[in-house]
PDB file of C-alpha atoms in Angstrom:
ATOM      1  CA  UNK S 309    -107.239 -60.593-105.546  1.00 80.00           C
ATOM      2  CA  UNK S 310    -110.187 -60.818-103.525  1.00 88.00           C
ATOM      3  CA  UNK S 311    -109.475 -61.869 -99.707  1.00 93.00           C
ATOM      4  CA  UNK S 312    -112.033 -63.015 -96.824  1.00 96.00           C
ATOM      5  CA  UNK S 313    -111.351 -62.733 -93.087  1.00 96.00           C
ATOM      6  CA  UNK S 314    -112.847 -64.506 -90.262  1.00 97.00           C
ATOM      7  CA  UNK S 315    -111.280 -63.588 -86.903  1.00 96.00           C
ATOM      8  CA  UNK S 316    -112.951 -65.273 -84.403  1.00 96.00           C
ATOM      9  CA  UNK S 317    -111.821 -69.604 -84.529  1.00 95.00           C
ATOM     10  CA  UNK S 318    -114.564 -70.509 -82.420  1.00 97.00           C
ATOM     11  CA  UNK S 319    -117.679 -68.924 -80.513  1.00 97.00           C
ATOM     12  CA  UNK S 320    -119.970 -70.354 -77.702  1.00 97.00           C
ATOM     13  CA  UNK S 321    -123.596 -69.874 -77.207  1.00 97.00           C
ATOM     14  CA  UNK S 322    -125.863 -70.830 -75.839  1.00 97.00           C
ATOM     15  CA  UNK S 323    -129.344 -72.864 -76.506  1.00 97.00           C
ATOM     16  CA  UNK S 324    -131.824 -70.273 -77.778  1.00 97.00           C
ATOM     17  CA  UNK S 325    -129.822 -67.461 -77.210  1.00 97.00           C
ATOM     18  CA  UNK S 326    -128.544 -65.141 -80.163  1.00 98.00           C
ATOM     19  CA  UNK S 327    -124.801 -65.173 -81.745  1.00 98.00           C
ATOM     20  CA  UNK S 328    -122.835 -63.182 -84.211  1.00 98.00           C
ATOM     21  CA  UNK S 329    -120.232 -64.593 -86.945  1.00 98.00           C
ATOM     22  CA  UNK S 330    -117.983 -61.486 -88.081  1.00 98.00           C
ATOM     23  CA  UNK S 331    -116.780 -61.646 -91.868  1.00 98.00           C
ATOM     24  CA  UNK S 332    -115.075 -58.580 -93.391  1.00 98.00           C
ATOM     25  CA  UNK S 333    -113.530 -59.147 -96.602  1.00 97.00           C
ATOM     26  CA  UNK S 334    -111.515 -56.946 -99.495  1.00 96.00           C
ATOM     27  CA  UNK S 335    -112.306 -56.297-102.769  1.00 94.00           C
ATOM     28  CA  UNK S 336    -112.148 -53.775-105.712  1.00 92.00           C
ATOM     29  CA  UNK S 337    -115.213 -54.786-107.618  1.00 90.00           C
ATOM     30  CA  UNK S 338    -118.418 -53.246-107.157  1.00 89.00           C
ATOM     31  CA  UNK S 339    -120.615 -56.244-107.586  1.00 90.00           C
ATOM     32  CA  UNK S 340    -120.004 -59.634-106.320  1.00 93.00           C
ATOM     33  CA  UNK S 341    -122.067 -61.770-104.140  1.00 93.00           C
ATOM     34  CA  UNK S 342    -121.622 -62.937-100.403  1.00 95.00           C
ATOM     35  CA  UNK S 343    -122.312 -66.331 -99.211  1.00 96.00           C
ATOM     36  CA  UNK S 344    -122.286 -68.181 -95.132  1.00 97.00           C
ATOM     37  CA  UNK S 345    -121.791 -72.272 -95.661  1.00 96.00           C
ATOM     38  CA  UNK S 346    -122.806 -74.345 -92.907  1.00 97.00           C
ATOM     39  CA  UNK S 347    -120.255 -77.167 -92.713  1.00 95.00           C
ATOM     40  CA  UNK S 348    -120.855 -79.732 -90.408  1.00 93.00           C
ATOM     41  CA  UNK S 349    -118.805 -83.182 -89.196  1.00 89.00           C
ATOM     42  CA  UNK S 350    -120.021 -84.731 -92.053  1.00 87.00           C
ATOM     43  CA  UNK S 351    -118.156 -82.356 -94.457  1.00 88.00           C
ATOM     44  CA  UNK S 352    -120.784 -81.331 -96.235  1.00 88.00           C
ATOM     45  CA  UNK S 353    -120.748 -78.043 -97.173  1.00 93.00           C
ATOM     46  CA  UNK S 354    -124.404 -76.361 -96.843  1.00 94.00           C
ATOM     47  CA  UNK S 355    -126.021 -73.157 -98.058  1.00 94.00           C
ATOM     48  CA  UNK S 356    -127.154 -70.517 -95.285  1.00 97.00           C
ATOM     49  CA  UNK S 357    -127.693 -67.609 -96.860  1.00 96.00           C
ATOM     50  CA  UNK S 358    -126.587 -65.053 -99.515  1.00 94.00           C
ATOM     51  CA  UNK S 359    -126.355 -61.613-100.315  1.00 95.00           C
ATOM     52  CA  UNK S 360    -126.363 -59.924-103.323  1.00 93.00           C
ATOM     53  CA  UNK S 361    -123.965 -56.638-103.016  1.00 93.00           C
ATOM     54  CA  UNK S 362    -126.543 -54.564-105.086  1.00 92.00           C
ATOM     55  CA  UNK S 363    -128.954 -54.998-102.838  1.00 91.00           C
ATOM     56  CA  UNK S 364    -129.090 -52.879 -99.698  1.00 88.00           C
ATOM     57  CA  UNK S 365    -131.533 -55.082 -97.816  1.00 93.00           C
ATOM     58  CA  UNK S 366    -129.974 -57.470 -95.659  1.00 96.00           C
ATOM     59  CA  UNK S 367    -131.018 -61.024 -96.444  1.00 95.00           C
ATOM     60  CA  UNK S 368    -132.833 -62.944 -93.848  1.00 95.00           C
ATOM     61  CA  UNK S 369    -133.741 -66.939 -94.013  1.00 94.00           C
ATOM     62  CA  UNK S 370    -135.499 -67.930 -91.280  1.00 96.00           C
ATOM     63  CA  UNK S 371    -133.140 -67.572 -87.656  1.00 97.00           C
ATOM     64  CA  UNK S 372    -130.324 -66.634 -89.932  1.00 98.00           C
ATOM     65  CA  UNK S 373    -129.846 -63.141 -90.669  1.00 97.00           C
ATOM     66  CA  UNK S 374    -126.984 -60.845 -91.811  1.00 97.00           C
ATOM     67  CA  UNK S 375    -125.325 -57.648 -91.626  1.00 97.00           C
ATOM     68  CA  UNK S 376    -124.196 -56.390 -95.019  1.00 97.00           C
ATOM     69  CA  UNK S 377    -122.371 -53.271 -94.524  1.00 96.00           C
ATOM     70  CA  UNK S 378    -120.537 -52.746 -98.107  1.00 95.00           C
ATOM     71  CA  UNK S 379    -118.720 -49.628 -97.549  1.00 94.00           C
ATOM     72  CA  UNK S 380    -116.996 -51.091 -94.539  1.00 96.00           C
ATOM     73  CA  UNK S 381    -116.806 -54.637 -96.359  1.00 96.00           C
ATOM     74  CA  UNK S 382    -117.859 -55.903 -93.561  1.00 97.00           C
ATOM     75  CA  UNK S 383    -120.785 -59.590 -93.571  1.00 97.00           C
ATOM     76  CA  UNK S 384    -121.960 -60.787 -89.823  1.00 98.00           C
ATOM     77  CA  UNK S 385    -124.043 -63.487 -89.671  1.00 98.00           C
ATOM     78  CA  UNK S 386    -126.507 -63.346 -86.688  1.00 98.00           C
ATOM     79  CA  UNK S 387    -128.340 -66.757 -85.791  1.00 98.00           C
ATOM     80  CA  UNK S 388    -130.978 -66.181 -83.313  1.00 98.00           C
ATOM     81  CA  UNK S 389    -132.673 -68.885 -81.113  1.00 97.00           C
ATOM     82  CA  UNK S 390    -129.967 -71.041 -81.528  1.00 98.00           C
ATOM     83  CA  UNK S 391    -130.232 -74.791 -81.492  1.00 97.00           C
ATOM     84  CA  UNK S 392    -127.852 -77.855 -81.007  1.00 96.00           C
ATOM     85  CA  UNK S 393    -128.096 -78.449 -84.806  1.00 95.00           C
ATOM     86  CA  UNK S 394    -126.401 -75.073 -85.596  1.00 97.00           C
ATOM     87  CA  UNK S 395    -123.366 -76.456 -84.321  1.00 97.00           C
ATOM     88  CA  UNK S 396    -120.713 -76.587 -86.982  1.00 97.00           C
ATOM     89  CA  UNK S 397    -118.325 -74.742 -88.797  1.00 96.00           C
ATOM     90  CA  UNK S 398    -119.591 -71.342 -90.515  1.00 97.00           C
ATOM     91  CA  UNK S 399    -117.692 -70.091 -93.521  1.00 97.00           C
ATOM     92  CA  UNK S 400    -117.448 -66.953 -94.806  1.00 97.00           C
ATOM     93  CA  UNK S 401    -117.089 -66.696 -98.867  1.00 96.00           C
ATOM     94  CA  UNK S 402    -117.184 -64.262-101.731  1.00 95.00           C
ATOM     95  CA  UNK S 403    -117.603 -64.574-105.313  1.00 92.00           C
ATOM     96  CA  UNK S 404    -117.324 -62.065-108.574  1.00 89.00           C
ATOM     97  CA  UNK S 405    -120.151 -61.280-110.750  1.00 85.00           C
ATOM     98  CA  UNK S 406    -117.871 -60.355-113.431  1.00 80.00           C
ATOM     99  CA  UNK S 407    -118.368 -62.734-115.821  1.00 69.00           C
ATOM    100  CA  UNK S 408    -119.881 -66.124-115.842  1.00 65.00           C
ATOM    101  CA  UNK S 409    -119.836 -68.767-112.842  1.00 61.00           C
ATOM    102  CA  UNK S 410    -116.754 -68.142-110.811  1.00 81.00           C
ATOM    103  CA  UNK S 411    -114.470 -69.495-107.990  1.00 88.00           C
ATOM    104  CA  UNK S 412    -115.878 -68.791-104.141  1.00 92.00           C
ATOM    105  CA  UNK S 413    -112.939 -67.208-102.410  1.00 93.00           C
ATOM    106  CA  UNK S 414    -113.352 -68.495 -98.344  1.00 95.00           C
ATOM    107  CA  UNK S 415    -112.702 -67.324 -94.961  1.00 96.00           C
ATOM    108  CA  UNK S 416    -110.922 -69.363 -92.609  1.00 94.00           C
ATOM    109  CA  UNK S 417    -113.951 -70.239 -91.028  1.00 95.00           C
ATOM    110  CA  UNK S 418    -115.482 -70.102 -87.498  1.00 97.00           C
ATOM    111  CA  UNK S 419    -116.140 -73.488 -85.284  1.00 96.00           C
ATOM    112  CA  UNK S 420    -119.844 -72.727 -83.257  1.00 98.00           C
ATOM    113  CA  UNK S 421    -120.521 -74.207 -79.731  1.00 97.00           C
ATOM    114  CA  UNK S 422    -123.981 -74.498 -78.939  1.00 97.00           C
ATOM    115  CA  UNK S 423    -124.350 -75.140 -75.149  1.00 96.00           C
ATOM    116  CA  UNK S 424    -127.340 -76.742 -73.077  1.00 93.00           C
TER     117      UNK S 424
ATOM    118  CA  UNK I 528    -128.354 -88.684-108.782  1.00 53.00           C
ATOM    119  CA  UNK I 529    -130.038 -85.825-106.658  1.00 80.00           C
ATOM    120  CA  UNK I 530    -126.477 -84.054-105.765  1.00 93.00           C
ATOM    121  CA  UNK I 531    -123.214 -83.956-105.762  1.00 96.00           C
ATOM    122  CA  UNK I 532    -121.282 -87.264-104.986  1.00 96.00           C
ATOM    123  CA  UNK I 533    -117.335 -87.718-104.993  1.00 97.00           C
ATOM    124  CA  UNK I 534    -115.226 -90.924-104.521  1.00 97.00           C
ATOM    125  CA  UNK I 535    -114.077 -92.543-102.921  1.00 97.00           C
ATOM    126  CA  UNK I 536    -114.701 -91.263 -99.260  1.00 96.00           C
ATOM    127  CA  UNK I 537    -111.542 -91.899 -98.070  1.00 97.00           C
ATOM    128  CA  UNK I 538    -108.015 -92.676 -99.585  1.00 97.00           C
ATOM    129  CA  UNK I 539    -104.377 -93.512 -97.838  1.00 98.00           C
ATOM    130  CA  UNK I 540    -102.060 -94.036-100.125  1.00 97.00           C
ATOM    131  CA  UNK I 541     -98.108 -93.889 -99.749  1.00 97.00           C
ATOM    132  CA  UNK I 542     -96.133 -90.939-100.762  1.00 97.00           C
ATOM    133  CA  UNK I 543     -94.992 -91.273-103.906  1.00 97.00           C
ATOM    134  CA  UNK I 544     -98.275 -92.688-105.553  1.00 98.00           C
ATOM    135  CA  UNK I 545    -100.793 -91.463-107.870  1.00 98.00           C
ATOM    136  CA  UNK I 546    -104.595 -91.202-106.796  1.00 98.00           C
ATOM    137  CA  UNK I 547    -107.341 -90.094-108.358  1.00 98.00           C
ATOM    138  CA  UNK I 548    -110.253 -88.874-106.952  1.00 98.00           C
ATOM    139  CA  UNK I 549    -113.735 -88.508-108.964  1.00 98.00           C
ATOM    140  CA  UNK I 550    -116.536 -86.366-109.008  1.00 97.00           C
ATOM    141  CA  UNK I 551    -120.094 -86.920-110.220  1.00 97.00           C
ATOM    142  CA  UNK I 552    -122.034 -82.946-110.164  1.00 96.00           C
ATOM    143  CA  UNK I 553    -125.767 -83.092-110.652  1.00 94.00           C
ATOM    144  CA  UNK I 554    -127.280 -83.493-113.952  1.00 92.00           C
ATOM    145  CA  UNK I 555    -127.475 -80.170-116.011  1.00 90.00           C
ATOM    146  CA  UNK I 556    -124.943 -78.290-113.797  1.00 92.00           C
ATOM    147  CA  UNK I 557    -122.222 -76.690-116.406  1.00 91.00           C
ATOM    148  CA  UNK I 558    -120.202 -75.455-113.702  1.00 92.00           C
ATOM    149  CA  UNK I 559    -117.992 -77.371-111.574  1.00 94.00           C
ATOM    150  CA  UNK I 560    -115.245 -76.691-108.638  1.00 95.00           C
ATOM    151  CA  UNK I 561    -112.261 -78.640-106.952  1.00 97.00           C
ATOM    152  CA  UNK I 562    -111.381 -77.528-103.532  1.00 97.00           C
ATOM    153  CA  UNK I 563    -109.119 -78.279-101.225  1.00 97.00           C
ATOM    154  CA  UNK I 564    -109.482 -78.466 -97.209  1.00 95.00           C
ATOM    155  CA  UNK I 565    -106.705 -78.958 -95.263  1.00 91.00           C
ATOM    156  CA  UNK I 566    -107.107 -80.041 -91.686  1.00 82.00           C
ATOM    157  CA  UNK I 567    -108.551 -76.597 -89.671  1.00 72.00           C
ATOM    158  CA  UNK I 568    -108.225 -74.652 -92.945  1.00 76.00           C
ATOM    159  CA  UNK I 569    -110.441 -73.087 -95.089  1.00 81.00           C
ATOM    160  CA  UNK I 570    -111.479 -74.052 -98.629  1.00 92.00           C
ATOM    161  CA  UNK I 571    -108.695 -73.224-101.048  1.00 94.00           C
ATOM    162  CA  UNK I 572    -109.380 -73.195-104.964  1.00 94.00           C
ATOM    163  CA  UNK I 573    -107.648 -75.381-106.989  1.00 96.00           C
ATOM    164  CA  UNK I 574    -109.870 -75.346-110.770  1.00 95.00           C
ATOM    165  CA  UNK I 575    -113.359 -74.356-112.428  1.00 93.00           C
ATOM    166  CA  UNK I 576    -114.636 -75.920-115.299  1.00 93.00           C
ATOM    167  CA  UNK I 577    -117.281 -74.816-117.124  1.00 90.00           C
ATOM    168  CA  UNK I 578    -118.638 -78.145-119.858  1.00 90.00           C
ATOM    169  CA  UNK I 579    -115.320 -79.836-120.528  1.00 91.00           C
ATOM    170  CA  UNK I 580    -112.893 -76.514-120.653  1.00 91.00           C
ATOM    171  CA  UNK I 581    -111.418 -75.585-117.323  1.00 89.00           C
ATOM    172  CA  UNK I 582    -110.953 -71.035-117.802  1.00 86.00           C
ATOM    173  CA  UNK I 583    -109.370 -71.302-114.473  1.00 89.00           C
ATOM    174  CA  UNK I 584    -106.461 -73.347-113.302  1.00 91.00           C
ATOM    175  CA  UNK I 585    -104.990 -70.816-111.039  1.00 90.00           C
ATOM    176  CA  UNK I 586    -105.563 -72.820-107.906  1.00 93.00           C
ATOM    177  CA  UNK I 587    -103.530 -76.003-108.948  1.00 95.00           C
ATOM    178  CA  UNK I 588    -100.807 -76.005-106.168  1.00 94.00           C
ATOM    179  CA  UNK I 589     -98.380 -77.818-108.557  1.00 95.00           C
ATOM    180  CA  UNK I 590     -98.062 -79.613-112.050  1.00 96.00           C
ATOM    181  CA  UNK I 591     -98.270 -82.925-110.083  1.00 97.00           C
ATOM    182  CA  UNK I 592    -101.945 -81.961-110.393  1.00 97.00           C
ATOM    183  CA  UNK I 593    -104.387 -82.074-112.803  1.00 97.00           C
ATOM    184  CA  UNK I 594    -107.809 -82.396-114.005  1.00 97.00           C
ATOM    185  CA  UNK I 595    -110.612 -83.033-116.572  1.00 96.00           C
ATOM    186  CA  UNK I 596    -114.046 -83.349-117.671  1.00 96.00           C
ATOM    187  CA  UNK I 597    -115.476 -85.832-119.860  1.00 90.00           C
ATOM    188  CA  UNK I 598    -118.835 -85.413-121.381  1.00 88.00           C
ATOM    189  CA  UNK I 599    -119.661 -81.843-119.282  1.00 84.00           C
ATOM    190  CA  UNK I 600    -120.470 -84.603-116.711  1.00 92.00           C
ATOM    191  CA  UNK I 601    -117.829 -86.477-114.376  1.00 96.00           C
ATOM    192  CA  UNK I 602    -114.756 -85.266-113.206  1.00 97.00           C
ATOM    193  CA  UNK I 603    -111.393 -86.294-112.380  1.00 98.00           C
ATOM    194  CA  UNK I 604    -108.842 -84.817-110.185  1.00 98.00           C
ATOM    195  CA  UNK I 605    -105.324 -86.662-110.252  1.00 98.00           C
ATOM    196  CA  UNK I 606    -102.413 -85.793-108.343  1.00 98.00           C
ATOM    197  CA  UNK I 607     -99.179 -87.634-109.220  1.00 98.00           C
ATOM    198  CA  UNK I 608     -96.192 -88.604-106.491  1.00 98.00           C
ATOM    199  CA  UNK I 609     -97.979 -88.069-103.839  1.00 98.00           C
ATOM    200  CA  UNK I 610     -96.710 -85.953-101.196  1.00 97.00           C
ATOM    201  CA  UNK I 611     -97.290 -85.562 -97.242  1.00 96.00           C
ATOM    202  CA  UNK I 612     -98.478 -82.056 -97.632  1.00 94.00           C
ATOM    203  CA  UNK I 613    -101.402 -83.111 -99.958  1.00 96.00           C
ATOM    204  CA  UNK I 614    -102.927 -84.493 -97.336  1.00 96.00           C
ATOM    205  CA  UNK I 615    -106.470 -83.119 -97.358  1.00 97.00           C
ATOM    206  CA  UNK I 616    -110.389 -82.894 -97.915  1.00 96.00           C
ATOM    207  CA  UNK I 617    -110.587 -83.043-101.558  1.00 97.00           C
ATOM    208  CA  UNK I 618    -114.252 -81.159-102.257  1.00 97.00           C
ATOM    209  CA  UNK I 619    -116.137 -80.585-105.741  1.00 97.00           C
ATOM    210  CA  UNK I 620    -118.908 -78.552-106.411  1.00 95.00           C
ATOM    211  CA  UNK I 621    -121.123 -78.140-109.321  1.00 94.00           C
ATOM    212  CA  UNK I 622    -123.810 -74.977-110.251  1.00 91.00           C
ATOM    213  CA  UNK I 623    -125.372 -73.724-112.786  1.00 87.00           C
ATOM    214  CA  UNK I 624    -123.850 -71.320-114.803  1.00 77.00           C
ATOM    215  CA  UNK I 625    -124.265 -67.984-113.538  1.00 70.00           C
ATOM    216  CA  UNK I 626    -122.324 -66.432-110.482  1.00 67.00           C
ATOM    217  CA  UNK I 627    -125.837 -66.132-108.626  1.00 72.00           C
ATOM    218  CA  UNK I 628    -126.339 -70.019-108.665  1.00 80.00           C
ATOM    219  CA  UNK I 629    -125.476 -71.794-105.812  1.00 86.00           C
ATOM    220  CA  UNK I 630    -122.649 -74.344-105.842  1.00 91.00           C
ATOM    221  CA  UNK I 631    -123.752 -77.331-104.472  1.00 93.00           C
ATOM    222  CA  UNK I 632    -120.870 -79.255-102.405  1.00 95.00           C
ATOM    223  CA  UNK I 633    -120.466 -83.081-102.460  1.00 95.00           C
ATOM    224  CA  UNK I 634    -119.502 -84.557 -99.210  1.00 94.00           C
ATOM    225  CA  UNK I 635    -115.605 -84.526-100.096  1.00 95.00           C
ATOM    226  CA  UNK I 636    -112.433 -87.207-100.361  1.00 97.00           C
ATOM    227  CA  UNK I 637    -110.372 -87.273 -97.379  1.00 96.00           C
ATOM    228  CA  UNK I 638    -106.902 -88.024 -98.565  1.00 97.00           C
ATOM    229  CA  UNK I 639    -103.825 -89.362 -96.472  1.00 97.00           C
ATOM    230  CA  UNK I 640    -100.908 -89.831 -97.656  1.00 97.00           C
ATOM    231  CA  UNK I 641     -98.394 -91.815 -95.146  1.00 96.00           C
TER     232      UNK I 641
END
């Protein structure tokens, strides 16, 4: 079974300034597909970015950026310029690409301050 | 509707109850996920369906819960004598089919049971 760690409950930074989310996670499978959710007060569960484990480029969207290092199993997600609105919960998650659409498997998540 | 929507938003019930809780995934999703939050947890699994034919159960806590999918459309996630510890965020999530797609997250049923 696939597992997904987040150790770090909750981080601080500061407006504009530049913070890392560490995700490491365990698997046996070769390909399977990363994921960061945004989940704010409201609950709803948002999209940040994903990476593809075949791919060796990290994936970037915007301030959001990652750190895909797949021998170490290892997924940080690096927000730069950080703004108010990035304050939320950040989830970690992994999914198989064996097969068809499958379950996301999810960290334990990370609670981001974002200071004045 | 354009996504995902769940109801209702919020349920107390008393222990010992049944509830259901619904959810509605966006038109032409095949895919769809039950989740459960519990309060500072993560998102646990509970059951994927894929059209009306769920190939993985292996989240369902207990057989006090259950599920199905009518029409590859709405679905409905019961949970029978209700129980303190099922207290929770009750989230679904529908995608397309492939593991690539997305799943998009409705904005979840708080439950409380008293």
């Amino acid at each position: 079974a696939q597992t997904v760690t987040q150790s770090q409950p909750e981080m601080s930074v500061q407006e504009a300034e530049t913070v890392t989310l560490s995700c490491t996670y365990d698997t046996s499978e070769s390909d399977y597909y990363l994921f960061w959710y945004k989940q704010p007060p409201s609950r709803q569960m948002i999209l940040v970015i994903r990476q593809e484990a075949y791919k060796q480029q990290n994936a970037t969207e915007n301030r959001f950026s990652v750190n895909f290092q797949k021998a170490a199993k290892s997924f940080s997600l690096k927000i730069s310029d950080s703004q108010l609105g990035d304050a939320a919960m950040y989830f970690c998650a992994y999914r198989s690409a064996i097969g068809t659409a499958s379950k996301l498997t999810f960290g334990t998540g990370t609670r981001l301050q974002v200071t004045l | 509707g354009a996504g995902v929507s769940q109801s209702p938003s919020n349920k107390v019930t008393e222990k010992g109850k049944d509830v259901e809780l619904r959810c509605d995934p966006i038109s032409g999703h095949t895919a769809l996920y039950w989740y459960r939050q519990s309060l500072g947890q993560g998102l646990e699994f509970l059951i994927y369906f894929q059209g009306n034919s769920a190939p993985d159960k292996s989240g369902l806590p207990s057989d006090r819960f259950s599920a199905e999918r009518t029409g590859g459309s709405v679905s409905t996630l019961t949970i029978q004598r209700t129980q303190q510890e099922d207290s929770a965020v009750y989230l679904c999530a529908s995608s397309l089919q492939t593991a690539y797609n997305e799943q998009f997250f409705g904005p979840g049923t708080r439950l409380t049971v008293l």
